[in-house]
Coordinates of C-alpha atoms in Angstrom, one line a residue:
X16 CA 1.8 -3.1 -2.2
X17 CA -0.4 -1.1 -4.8
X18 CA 1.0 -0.4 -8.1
X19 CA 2.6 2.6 -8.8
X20 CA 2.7 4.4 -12.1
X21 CA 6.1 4.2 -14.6
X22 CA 6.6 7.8 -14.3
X23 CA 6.2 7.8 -10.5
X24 CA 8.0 4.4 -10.1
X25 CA 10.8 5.8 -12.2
X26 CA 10.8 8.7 -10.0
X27 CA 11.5 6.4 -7.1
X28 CA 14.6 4.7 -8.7
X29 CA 16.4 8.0 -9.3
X30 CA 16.4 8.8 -5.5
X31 CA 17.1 5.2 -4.5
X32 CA 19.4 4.0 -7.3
X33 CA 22.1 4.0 -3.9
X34 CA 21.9 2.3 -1.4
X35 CA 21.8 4.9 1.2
X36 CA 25.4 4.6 3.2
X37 CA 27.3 2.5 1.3
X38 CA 26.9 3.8 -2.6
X39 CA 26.7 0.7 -4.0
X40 CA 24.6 1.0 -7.1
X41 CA 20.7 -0.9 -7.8
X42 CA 20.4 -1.1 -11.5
X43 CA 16.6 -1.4 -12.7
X44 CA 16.5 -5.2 -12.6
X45 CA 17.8 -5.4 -8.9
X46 CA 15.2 -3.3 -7.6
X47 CA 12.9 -5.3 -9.4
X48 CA 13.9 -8.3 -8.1
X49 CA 14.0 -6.7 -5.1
X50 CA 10.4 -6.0 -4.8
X51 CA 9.6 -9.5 -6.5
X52 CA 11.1 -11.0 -3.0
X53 CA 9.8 -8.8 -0.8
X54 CA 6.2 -9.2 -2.2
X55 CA 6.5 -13.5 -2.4
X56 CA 8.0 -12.9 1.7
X57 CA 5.1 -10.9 2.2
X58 CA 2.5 -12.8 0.3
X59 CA 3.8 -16.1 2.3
X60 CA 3.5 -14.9 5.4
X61 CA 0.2 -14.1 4.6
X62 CA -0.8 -17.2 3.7
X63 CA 0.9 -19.0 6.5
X64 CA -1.8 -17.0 8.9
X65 CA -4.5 -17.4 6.7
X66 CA -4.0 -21.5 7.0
X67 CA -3.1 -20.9 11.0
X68 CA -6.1 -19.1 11.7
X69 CA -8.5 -21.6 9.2
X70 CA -6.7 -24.3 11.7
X71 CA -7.2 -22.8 15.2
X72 CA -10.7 -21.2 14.6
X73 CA -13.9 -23.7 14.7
X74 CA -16.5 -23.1 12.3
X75 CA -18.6 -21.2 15.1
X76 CA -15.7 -18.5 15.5
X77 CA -15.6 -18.0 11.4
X78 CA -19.3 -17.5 11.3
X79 CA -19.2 -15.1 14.1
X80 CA -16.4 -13.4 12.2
X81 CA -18.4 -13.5 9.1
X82 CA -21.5 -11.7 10.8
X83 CA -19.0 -9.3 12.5
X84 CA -17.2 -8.3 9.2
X85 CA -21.5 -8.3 7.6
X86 CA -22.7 -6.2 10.5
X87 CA -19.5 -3.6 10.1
X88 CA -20.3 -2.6 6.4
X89 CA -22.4 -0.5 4.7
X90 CA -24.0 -2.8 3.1
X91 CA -25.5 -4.0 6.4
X92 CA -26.0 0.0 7.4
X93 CA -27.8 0.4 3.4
X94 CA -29.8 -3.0 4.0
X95 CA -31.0 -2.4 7.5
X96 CA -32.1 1.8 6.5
X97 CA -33.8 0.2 3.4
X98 CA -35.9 -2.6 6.1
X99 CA -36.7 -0.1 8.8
X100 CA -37.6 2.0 6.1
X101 CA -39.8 -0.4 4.8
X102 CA -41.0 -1.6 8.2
X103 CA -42.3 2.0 8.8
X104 CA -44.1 2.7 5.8
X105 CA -45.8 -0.8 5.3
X106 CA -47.3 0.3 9.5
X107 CA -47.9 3.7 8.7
X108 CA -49.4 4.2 5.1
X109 CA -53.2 4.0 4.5
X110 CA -52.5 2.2 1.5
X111 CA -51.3 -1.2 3.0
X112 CA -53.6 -4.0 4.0
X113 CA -52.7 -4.7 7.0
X114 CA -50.5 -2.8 9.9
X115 CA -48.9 -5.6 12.2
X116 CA -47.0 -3.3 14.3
X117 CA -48.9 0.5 15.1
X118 CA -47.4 4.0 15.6
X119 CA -45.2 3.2 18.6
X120 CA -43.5 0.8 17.0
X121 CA -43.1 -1.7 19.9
X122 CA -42.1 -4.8 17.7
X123 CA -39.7 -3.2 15.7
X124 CA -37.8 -2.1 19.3
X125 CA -37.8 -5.3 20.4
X126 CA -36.2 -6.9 17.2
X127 CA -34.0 -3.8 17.0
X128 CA -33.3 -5.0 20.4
X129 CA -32.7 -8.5 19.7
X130 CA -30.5 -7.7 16.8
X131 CA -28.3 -5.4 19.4
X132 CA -28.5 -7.8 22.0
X133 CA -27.1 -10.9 19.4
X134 CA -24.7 -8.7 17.4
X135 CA -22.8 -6.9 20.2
X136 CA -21.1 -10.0 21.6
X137 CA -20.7 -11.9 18.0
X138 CA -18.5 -8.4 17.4
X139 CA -16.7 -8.4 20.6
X140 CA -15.5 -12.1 20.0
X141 CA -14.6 -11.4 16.8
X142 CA -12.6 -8.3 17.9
X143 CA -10.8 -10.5 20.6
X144 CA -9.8 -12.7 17.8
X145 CA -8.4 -10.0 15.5
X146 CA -6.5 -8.7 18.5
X147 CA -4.9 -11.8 19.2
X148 CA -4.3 -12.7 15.6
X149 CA -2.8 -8.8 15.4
X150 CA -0.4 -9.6 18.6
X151 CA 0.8 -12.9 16.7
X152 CA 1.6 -11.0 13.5
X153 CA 3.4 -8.5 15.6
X154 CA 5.2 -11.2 17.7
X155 CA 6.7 -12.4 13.8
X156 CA 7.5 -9.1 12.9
X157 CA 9.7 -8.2 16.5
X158 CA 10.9 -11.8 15.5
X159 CA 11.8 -11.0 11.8
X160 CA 13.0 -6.8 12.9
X161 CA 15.3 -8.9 15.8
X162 CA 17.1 -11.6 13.5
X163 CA 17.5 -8.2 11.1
X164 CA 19.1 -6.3 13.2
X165 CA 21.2 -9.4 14.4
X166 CA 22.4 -9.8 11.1
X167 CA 22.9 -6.2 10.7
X168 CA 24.6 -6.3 13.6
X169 CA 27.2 -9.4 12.3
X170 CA 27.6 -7.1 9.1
X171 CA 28.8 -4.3 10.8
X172 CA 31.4 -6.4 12.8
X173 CA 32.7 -8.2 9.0
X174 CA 33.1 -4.7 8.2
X175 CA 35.1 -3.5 11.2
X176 CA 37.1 -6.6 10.9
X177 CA 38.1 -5.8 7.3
X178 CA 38.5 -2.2 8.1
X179 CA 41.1 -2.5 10.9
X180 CA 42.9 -5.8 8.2
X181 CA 42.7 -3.1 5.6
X182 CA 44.6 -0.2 8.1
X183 CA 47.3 -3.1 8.8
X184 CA 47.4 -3.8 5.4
X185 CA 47.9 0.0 4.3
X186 CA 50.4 0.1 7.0
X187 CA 52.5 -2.4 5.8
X188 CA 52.3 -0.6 2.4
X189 CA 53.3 2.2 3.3
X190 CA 56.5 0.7 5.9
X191 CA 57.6 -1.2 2.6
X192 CA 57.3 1.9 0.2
X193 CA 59.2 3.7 2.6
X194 CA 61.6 1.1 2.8
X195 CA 62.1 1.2 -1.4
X196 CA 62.2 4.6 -1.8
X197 CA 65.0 4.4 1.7
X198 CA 66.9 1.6 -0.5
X199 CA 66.6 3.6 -3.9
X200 CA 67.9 6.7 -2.4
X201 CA 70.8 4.8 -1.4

């Protein structure tokens, strides 16, 4: 979660000082301590998939994930620009020695090809990976949104429960109050 200001967190705790439905009040501390547990839940999740996918992935997979996440960035786009860059002036200026590869460039498209050729899978596999790892976390959050709403769920029948004792109860209140006022009158 990224950090919001005082002004705008303070903000957030006069819209949400209720909890919306059943006006029961958050001072400052719960919904700091509120946050606290949700960011350690979050945080240990995290972690728990972080040392899953160390566990399940061979080395090979983390190096192809590695060049994958390299060969995404604009560091690689900056580097690569700044070598075919190079590559062309070194063949094309008077001024060097010696030109290895002439005006039609032929062995910079074959390693331009090689580097396509090698890189296209290593990102696809990668890609498979992150999609499965992606379905996993979403199988734990349908898991932790269902035992939510399960509990929600047990919640709302409490509540009914105590509702329909609290109707009886006013009930019987109100049969014995009539009952006084009955006995007083007489």
């Amino acid at each position: 979660m990224a950090k919001k200001s005082y002004f705008q967190w303070k903000k957030d705790f006069a819209e949400a000082s209720n909890i919306q439905g059943f006006d029961i009040e958050l001072n400052h501390e719960s919904t700091k301590r509120i946050d606290r547990l949700v960011d350690h839940y979050e945080k240990s999740i995290l972690t728990h998939l972080d040392e899953e996918y160390v566990r399940k992935t061979s080395w090979s997979d983390r190096i192809a994930d590695r060049i994958a996440f390299f060969g995404g960035s604009w560091k690689f786009i900056v580097w690569f620009a700044i070598f075919l860059a190079a590559w062309i002036a070194w063949n094309t200026l008077p001024v060097t020695p010696y030109h290895f590869d002439s005006a039609p460039f032929i062995l910079l498209n074959l390693c331009l090809s090689f580097v396509a050729a090698f890189q296209a899978p290593v990102i696809m596999m990668s890609q498979n990976r992150q999609a499965s790892r992606d379905k996993h976390e979403s199988i734990i959050d349908f898991a932790i949104n269902y035992k939510a709403e399960q509990e929600i769920d047990d919640m709302q029948s409490h509540l009914h429960r105590i509702e329909s004792e609290l109707l009886e109860v006013k009930k019987l209140l109100l049969a014995f109050s009539q009952r006084n006022s009955d006995d007083v009158l007489e």
